[in-house]
Coordinates of C-alpha atoms and ligand atoms in Angstrom, one line a residue:
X234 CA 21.0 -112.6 -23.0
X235 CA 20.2 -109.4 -20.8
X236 CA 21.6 -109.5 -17.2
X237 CA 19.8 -107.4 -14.4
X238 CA 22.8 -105.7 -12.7
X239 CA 22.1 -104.9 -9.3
X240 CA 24.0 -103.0 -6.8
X241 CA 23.3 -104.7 -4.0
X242 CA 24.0 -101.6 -1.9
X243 CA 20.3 -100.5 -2.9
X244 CA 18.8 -102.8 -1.7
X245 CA 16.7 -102.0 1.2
X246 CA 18.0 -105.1 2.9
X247 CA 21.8 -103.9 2.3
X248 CA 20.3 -100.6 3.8
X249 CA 18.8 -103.0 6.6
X250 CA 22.2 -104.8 7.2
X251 CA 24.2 -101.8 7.8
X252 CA 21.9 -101.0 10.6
X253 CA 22.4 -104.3 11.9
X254 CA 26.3 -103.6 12.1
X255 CA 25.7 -100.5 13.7
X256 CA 23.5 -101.8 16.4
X257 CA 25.4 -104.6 16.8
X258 CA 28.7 -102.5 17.1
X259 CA 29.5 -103.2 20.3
X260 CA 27.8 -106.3 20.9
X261 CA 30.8 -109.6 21.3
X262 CA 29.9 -112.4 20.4
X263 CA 30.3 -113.7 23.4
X264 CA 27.1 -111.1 24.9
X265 CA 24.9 -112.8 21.8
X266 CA 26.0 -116.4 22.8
X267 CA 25.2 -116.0 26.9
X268 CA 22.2 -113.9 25.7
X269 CA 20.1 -116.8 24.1
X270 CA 20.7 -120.5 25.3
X271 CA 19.5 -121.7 22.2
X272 CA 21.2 -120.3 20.1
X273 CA 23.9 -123.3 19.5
X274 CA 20.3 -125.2 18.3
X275 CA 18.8 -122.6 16.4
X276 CA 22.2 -121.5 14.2
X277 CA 23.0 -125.2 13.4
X278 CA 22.5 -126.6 10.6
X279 CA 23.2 -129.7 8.6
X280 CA 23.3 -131.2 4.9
X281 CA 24.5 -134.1 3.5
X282 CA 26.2 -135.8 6.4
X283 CA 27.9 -132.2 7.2
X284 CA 27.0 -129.8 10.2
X285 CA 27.3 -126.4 9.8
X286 CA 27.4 -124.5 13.2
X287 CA 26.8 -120.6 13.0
X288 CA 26.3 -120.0 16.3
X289 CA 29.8 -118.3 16.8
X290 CA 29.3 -115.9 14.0
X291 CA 28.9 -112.1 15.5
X292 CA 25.1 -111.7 14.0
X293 CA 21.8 -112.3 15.2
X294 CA 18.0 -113.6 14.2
X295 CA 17.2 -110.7 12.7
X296 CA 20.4 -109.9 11.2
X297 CA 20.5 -113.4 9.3
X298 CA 16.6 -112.6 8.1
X299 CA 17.9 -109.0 6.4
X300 CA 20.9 -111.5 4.7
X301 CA 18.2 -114.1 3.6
X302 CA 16.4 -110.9 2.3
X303 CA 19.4 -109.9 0.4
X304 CA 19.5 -113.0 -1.6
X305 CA 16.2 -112.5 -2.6
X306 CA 16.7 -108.9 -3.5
X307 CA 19.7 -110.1 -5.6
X308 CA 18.0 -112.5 -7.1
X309 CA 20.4 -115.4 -5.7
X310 CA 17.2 -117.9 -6.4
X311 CA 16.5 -117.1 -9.9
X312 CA 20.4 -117.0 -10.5
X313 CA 20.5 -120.6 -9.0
X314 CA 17.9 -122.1 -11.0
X315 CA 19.5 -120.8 -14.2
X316 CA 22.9 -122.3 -13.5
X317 CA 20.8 -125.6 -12.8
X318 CA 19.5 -125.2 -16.1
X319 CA 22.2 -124.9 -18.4
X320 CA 22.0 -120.8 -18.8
X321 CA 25.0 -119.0 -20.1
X322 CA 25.9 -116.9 -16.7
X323 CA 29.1 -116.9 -17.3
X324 CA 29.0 -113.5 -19.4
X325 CA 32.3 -113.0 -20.5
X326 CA 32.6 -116.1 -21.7
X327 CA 29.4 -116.8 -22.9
X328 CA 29.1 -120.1 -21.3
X329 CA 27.0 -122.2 -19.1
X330 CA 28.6 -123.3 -15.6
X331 CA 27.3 -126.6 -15.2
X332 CA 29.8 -128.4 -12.8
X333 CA 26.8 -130.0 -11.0
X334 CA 26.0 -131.7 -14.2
X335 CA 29.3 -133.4 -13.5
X336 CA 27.6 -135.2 -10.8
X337 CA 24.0 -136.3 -11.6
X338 CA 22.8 -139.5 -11.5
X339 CA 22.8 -141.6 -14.7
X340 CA 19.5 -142.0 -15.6
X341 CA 19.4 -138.3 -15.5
X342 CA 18.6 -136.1 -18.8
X343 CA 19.8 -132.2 -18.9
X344 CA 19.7 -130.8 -22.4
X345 CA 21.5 -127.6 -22.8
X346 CA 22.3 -125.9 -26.0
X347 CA 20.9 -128.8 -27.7
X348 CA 22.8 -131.2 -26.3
X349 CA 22.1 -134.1 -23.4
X350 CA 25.1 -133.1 -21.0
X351 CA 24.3 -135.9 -18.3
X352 CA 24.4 -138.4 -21.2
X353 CA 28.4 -137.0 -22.1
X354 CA 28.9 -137.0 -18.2
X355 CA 28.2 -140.7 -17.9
X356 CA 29.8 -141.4 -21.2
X357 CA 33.1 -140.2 -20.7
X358 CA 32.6 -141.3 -16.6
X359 CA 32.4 -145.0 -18.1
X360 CA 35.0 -145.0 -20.3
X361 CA 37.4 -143.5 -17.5
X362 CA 35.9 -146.6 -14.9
X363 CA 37.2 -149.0 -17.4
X364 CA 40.3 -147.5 -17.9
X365 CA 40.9 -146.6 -14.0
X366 CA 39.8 -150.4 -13.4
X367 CA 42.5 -151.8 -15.7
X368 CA 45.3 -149.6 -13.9
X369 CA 44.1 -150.5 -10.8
X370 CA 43.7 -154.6 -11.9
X371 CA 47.3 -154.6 -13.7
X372 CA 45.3 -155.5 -16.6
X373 CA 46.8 -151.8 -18.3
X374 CA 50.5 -152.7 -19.0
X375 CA 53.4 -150.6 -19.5
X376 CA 55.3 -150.8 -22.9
X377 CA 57.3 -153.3 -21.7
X378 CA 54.6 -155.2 -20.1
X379 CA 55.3 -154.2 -16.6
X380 CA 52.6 -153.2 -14.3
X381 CA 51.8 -149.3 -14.0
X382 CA 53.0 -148.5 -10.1
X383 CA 53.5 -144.7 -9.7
X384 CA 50.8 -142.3 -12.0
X385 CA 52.0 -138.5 -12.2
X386 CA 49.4 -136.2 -12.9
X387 CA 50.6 -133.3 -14.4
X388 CA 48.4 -130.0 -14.3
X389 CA 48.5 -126.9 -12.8
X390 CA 45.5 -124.6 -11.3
X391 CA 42.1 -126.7 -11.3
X392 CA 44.3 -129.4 -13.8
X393 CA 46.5 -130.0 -10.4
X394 CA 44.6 -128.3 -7.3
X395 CA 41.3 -130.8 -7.0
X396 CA 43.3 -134.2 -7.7
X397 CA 46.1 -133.1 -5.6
X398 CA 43.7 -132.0 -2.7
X399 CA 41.4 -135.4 -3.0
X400 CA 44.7 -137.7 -3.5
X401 CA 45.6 -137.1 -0.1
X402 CA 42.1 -136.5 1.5
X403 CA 41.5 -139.8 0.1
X404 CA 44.3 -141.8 0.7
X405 CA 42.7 -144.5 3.4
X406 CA 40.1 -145.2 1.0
X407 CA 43.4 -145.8 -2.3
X408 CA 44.8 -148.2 -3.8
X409 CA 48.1 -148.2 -1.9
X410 CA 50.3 -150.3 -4.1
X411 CA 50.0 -147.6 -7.0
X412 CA 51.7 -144.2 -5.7
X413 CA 50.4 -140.8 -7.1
X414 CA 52.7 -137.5 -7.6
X415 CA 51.3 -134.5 -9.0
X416 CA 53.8 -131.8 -10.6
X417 CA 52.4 -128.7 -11.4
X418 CA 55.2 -125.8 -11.4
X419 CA 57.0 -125.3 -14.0
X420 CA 60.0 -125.3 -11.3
X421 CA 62.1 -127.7 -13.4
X422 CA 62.7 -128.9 -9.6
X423 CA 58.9 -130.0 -9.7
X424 CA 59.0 -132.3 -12.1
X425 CA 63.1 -133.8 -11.8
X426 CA 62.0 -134.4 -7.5
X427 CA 58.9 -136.6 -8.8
X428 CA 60.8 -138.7 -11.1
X429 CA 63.4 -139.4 -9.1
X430 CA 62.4 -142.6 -7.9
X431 CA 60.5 -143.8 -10.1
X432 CA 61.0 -146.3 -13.5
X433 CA 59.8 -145.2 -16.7
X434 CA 58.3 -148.8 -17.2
X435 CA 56.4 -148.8 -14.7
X436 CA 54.9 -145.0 -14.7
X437 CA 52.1 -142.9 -16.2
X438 CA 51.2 -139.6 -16.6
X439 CA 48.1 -138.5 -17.1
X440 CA 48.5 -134.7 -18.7
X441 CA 45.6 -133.1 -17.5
X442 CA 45.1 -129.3 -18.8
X443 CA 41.6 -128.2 -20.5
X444 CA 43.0 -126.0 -23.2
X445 CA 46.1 -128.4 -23.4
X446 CA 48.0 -125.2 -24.2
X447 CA 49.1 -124.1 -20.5
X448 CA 52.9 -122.9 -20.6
X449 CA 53.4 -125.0 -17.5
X450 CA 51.9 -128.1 -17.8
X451 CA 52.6 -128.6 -21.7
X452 CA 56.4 -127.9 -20.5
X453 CA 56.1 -130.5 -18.0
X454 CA 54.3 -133.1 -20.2
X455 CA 57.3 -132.3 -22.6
X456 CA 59.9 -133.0 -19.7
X457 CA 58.5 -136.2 -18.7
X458 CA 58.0 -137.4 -22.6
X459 CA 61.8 -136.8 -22.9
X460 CA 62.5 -138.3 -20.0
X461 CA 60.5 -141.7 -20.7
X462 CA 61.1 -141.8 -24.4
X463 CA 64.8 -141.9 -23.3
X464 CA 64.4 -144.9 -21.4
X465 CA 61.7 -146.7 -23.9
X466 CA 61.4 -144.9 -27.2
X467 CA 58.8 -142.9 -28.8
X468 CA 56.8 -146.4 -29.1
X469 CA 56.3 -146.5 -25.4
X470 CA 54.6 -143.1 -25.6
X471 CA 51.0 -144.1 -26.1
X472 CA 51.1 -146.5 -23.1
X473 CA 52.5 -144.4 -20.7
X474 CA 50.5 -141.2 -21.6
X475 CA 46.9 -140.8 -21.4
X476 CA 45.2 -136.8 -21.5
X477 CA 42.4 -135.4 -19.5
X478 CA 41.5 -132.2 -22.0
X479 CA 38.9 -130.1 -24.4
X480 CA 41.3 -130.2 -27.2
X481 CA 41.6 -133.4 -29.2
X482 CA 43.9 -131.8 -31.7
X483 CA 46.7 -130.8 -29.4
X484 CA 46.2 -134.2 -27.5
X485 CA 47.1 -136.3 -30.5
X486 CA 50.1 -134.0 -32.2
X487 CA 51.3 -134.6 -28.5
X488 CA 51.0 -138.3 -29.4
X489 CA 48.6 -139.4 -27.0
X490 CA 45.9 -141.6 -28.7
X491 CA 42.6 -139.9 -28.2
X492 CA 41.2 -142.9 -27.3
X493 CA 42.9 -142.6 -24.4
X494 CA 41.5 -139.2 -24.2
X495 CA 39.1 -138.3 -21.6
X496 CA 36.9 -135.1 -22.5
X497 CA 34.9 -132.2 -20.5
X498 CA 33.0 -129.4 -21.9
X499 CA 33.6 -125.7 -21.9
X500 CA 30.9 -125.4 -19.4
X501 CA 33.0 -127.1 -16.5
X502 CA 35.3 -124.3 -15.5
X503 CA 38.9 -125.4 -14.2
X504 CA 38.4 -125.1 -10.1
X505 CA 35.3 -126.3 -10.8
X506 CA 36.6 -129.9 -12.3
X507 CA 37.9 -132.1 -9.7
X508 CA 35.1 -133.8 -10.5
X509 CA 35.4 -134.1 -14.3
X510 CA 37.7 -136.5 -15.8
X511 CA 40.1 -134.2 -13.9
X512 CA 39.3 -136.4 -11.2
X513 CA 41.1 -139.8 -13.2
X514 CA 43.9 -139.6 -10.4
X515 CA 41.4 -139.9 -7.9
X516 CA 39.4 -142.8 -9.8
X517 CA 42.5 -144.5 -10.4
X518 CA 43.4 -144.3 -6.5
X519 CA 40.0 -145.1 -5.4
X520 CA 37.8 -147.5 -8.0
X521 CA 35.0 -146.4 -9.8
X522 CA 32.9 -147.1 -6.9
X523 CA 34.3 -144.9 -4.6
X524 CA 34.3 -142.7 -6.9
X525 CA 30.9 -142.9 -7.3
X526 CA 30.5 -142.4 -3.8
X527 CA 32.3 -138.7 -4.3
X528 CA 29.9 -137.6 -7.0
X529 CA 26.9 -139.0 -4.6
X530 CA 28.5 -136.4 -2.1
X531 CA 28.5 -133.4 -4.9
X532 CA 25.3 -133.8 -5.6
X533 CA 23.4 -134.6 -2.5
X534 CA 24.4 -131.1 -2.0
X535 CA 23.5 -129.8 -5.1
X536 CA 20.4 -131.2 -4.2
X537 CA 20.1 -129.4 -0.7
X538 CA 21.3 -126.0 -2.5
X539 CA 18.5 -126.4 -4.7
X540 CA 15.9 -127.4 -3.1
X541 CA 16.3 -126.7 0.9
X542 CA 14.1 -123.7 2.3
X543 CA 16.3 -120.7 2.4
X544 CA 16.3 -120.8 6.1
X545 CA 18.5 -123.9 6.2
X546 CA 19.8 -123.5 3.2
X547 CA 23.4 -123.9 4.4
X548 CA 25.4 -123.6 1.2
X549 CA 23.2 -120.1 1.0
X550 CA 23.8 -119.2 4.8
X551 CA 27.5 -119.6 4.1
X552 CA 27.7 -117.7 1.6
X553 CA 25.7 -114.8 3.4
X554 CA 28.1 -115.2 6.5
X555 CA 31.1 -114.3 3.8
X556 CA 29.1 -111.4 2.5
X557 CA 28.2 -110.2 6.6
X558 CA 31.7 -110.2 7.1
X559 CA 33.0 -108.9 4.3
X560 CA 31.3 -106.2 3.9
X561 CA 29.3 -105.2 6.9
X562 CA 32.1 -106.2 9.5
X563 CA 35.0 -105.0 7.4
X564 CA 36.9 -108.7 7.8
X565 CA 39.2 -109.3 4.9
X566 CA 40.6 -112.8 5.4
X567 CA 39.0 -116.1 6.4
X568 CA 41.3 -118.8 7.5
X569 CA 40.1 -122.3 7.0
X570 CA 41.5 -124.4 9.8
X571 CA 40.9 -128.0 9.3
X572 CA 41.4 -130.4 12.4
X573 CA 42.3 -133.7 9.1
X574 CA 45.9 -134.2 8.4
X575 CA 43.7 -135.7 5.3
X576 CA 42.8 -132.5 4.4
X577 CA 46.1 -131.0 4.5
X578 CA 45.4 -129.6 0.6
X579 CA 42.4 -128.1 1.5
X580 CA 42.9 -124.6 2.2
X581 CA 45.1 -124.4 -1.1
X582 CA 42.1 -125.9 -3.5
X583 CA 40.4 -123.4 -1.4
X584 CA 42.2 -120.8 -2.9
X585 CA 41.6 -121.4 -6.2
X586 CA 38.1 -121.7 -5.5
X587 CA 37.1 -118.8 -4.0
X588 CA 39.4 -116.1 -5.0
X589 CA 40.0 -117.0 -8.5
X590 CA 36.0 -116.9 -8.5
X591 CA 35.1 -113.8 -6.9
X592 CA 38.6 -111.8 -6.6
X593 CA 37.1 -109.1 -9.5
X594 CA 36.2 -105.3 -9.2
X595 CA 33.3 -105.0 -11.4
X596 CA 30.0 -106.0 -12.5
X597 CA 28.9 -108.1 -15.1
X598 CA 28.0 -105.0 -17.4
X599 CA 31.4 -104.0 -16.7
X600 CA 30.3 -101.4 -14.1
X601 CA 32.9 -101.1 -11.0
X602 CA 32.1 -102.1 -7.9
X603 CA 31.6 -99.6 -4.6
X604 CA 31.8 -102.6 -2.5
X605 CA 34.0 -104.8 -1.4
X606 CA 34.2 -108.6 -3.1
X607 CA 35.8 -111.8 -2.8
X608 CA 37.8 -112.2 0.3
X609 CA 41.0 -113.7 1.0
X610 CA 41.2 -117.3 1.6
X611 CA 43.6 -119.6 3.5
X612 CA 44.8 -121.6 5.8
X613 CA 46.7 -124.7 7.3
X614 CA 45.2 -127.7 9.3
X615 CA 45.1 -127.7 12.9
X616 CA 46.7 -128.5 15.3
X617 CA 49.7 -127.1 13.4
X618 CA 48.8 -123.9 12.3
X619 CA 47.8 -123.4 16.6
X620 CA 52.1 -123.3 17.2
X621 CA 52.4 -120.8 13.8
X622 CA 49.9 -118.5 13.2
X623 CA 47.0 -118.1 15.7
X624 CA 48.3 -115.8 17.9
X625 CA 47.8 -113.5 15.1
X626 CA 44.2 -114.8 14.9
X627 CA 44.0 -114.6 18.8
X628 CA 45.7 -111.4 19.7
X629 CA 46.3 -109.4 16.2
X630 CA 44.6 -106.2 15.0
X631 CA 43.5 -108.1 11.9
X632 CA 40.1 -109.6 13.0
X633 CA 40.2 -112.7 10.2
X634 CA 37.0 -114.8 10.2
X635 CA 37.5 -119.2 10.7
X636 CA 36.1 -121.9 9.4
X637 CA 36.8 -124.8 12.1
X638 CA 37.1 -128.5 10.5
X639 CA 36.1 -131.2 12.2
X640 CA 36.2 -135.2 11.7
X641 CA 34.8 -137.1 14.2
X642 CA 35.8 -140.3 13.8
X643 CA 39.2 -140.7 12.0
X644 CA 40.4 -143.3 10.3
X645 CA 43.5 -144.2 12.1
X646 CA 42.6 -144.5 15.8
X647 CA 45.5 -144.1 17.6
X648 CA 45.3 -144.4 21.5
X649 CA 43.4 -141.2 22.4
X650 CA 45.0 -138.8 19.8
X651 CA 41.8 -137.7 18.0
X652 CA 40.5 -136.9 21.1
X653 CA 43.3 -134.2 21.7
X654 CA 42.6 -133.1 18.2
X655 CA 39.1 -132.4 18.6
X656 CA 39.7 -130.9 21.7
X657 CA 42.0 -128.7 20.2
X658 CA 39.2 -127.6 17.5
X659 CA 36.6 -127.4 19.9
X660 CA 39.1 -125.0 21.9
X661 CA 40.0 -122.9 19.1
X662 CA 36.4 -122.0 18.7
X663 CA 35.8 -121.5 21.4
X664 CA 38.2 -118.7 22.2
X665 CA 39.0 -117.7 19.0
X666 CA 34.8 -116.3 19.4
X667 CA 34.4 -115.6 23.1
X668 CA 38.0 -114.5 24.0
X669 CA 39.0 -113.7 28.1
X670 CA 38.5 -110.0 29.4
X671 CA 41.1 -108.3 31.5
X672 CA 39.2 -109.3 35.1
X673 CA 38.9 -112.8 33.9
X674 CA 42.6 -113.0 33.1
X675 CA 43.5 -110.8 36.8
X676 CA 41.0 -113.4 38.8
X677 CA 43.2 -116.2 37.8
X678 CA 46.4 -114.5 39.9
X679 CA 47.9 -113.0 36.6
X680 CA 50.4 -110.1 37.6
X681 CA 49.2 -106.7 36.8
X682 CA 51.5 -106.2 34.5
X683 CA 51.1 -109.1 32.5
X684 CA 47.0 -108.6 32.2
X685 CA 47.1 -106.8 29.0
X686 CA 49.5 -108.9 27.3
X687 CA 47.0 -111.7 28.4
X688 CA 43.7 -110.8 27.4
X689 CA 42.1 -112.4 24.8
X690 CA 39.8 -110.3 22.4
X691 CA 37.6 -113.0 21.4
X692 CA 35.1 -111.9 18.8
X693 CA 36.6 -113.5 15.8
X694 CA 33.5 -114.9 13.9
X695 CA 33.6 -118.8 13.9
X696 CA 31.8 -121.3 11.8
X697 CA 32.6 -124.8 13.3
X698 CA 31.9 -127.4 10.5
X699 CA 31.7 -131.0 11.3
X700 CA 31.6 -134.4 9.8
X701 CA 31.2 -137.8 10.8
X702 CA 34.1 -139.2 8.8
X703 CA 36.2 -138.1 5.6
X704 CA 35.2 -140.6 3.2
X705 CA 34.5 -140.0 -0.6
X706 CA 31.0 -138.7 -0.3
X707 CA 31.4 -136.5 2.5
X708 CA 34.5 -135.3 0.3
X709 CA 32.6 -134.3 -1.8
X710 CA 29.5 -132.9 -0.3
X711 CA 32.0 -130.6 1.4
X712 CA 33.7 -129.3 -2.0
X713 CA 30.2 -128.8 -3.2
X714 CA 28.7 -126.4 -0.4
X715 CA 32.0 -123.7 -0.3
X716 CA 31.3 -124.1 -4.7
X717 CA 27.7 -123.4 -4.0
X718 CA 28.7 -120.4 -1.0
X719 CA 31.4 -118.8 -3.7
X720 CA 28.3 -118.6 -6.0
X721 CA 25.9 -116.8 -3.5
X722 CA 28.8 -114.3 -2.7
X723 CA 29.6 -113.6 -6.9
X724 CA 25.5 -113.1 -7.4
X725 CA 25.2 -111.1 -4.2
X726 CA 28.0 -109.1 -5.6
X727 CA 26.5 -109.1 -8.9
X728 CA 30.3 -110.0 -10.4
X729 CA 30.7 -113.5 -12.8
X730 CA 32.6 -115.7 -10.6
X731 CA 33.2 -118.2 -13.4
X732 CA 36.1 -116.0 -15.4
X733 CA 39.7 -115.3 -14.2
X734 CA 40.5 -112.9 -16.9
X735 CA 43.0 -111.4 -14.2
X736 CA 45.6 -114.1 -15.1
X737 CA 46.0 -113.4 -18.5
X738 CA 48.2 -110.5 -18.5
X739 CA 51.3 -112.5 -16.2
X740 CA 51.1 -114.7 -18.9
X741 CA 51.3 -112.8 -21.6
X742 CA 54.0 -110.9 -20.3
X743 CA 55.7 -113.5 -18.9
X744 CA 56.0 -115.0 -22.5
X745 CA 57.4 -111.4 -23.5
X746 CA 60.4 -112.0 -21.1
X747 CA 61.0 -115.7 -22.1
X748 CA 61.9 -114.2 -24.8
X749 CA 64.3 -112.4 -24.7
X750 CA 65.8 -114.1 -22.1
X751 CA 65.9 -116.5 -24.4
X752 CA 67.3 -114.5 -27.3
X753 CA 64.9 -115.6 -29.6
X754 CA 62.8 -111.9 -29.3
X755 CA 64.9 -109.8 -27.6
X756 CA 62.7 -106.9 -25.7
X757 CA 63.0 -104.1 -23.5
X758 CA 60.3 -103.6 -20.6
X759 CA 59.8 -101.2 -18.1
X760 CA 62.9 -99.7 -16.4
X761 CA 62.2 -102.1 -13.2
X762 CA 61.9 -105.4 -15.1
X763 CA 64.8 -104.7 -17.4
X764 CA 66.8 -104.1 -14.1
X765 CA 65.9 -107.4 -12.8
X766 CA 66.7 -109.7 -15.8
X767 CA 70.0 -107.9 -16.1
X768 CA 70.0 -109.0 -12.7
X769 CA 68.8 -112.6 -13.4
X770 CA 71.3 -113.1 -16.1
X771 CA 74.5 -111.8 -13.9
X772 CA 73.4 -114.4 -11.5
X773 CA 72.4 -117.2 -13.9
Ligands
F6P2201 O1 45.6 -119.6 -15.1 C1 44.4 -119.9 -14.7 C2 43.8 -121.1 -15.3 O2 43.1 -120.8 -16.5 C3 42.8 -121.8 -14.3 O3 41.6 -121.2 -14.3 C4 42.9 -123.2 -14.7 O4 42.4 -124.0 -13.7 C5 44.4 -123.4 -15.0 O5 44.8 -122.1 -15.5 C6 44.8 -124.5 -15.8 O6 44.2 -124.5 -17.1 P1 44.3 -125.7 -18.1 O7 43.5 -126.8 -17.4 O8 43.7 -125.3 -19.4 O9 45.7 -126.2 -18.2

């Protein structure tokens, strides 16, 4: 296929947006909010049960119509569309990226490359109800014929990041009688802390890796075989292991019977598969139904990406807010704050998400980039991060942008307490954006001295973000519109945002040094690495 590369910079809207920085230089926030009452109503948005308020984000009307002209320019529509479809966009892969095939409804057909993907979706999503149903049931025995208590999903990346993020999101809505552990480092203290308490009869793992080749995990799956064939035999293996993979072949030398096997396709990238049979740890925890419920969220935002007017598109305003920031405010960082203990995981799947997708310096024709890309993502929930890291946020010379998290109703009511939480978010926001000048700060009897160290900056760009409650669908409606914003940022930034070819190298490397620290290549490096595994082997 032929791929238009656009620099985005020539765009006469890019042209456009820098102007808008420029006049808007020294323009706070805080001017644009008490300039224009309605501004909370008309930067709100919502899809999908989730609100998406804007109106703390240092732009205005006409800057957020040059940004809706940008997509256009850059052809985020057309670029949409084909991902819909089934195109290959992922160029250096040659693939399609059809995630939000993961999540249509059954009686829907998509034929790509020949092939009915919805109809393998809902395949492999039946078999994986049955099997999640029997676990649940106690039908699904152990080799002993004990029931299956603890399951121990062991992947790393999108194999570990999704599951491990929508265990705990999850968890009022799970099974509670079956507990979940997810080891993904190949720390051997990873793996040895998860077994600890539990019984061999009574566990399984669910080796989840798309290539089934990843150093970590195969080590892992390796460690816990060991570890339960000592206890039960190599008979017991086929009960207590069941894969999540691509690759048949690997899945059955490891001795998993591939009927226990559940597939995906090359066209669901790894932080992109949470909801693929990547998700059985979550299916397992919640029932099929609930599950269900998840992939209802997914794609009622798929739908709204779709098929929303670019106006209130939010998934596309989002994603335009990243690219505002990024590149026309110079603000590296965006800290994702939410105010969910249930969404502890959050930030981290975050990570994975955006910065494996969009952390890449050139084009899809392999032309480098001018312009700044992917920024940096992360975060901790609120209130705790308020007593670590915020006064960076509130008083630093970094200005880092925030997305604000909020659940309204939670799902442990406890006296007032989600009431101090949401004040706290609603706080946050509030001064994180409009800050407190120096004669503010001196008219509330503050000693001179003190009035600089009390002033508060304000202007850090705020999107507040709020749901009703954190159940499975609005879990995954949520997943679904940063998936859809990462994409509007990679076209914008005309860069494939569904290859990680970045991470190759470690690994290669690192497989150099294994070994010959294992003796079984011996190798010498460069002079700084050779240093530091004579170091490592002093120490060891
Ligand atoms: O190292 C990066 C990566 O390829 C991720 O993109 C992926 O999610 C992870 O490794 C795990 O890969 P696999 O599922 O094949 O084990």
């Amino acid at each position: 296929m032929t791929h238009e590369i656009l620099d985005p910079t020539t765009t006469s809207a890019w042209r456009d947006l820098r102007e808008h920085a420029a006049r808007l230089a020294s323009t706070t926030i805080r001017d644009l909010v008490e300039a224009d009452a309605g501004r909370p109503d008309s930067f709100a948005l919502a899809a999908a049960g989730i609100s998406f308020d804007a109106s703390r984000q240092r732009l205005d009307d006409s800057t957020r119509t040059s940004l809706l002209d940008l997509a256009a320019e850059c052809g985020v529509f057309g670029r949409r569309d084909q991902m819909l479809a089934g195109v290959h966009i992922n160029v250096t892969e040659d693939r399609a990226v059809l995630h939000t095939a993961l999540r249509m409804p059954a009686a829907s057909t998509l034929v790509v490359d020949g092939v009915d993907v919805a109809a393998d979706v809902h395949e492999v999503l039946a078999r994986m109800g049955v099997f999640a149903e029997a676990v649940r049931s106690g039908e699904w025995r152990g080799a002993t014929g004990e029931r299956i208590s603890a399951v121990v999903n062991i992947g790393i990346g999108g194999s570990d990041l999704g599951p491990a993020m929508a265990h705990i999101a999850l968890e009022a809505f799970s099974q509670r009688d079956i507990s979940f552990h997810f080891v993904s480092n190949v720390d051997p203290t990873d793996m040895s802390e998860a077994l600890h308490a539990l019984d061999p009869a009574r566990t399984l793992f669910i080796v989840a890796s798309k290539t089934f080749t990843t150093l970590e995990t195969m080590t892992n799956a390796h460690a816990a075989r060991s570890w339960l064939v000592a206890t039960l035999g190599e008979d017991a293996v086929e009960r207590h292991f069941v894969a999540v993979s691509t690759n048949a072949e690997l899945v059955s030398a490891f001795g998993i019977d591939t009927a226990n096997m559940f597939g995906f396709w090359d066209w669901v990238g790894g932080r992109y598969s949470m909801d693929s049979s990547i998700g059985l740890s979550t299916m397992i925890a919640i029932g099929a139904e609930q599950y269900g419920q998840l992939l209802a969220g997914f794609h009622a935002m798929d739908v709204h990406f779709a098929t929303a007017p670019a106006s209130g598109n939010v998934p596309l305003l989002m994603g335009l807010l990243s690219v505002w920031n990024r590149n026309f405010l110079d603000i590296e960082t965006t800290a994702v704050l939410p105010y969910s203990q249930y969404l502890s995981r959050f930030p981290a799947y975050l990570q994975q998400l955006t910065m494996e997708s969009n952390g890449k310096s050139v084009r899809l024709d392999g032309t480098a980039v001018d312009y700044q890309t992917g920024g940096i993502f992360w975060g901790e929930p609120g209130t705790n991060g308020q007593h670590s890291f915020y006064q960076l946020l509130h008083q630093g010379t970094s200005t880092v942008a925030c997305d604000v998290i909020v659940v309204a109703r939670s799902e442990n009511p406890l006296t007032d307490q989600q009431d101090i939480l949401v004040a706290n978010a609603l706080s946050q926001a509030s001064v994180l954006s409009l800050g407190r000048t120096a004669a503010e700060v001196a008219a509330d009897g503050t000693a001179e001295a003190l009035v600089p160290h009390k002033v508060m900056p304000g202007n850090r760009p705020v999107s507040v973000l709020m749901v009703e409650r954190l159940d499975p669908f609005t879990l995954g409606a949520l997943v679904a519109l940063y998936e859809h914003s990462v994409f509007v940022q990679g076209v914008i930034w005309g860069i494939d945002s569904f290859d990680q070819w970045g991470v190759e190298l470690g690994k290669k490397v690192a497989m150099g040094i294994l070994g010959d620290l294992l003796g079984t290549q011996p190798a010498s490096f460069d002079a700084s690495t050779d240093a530091s595994i004579a170091r490592y082997r002093s120490l060891a």
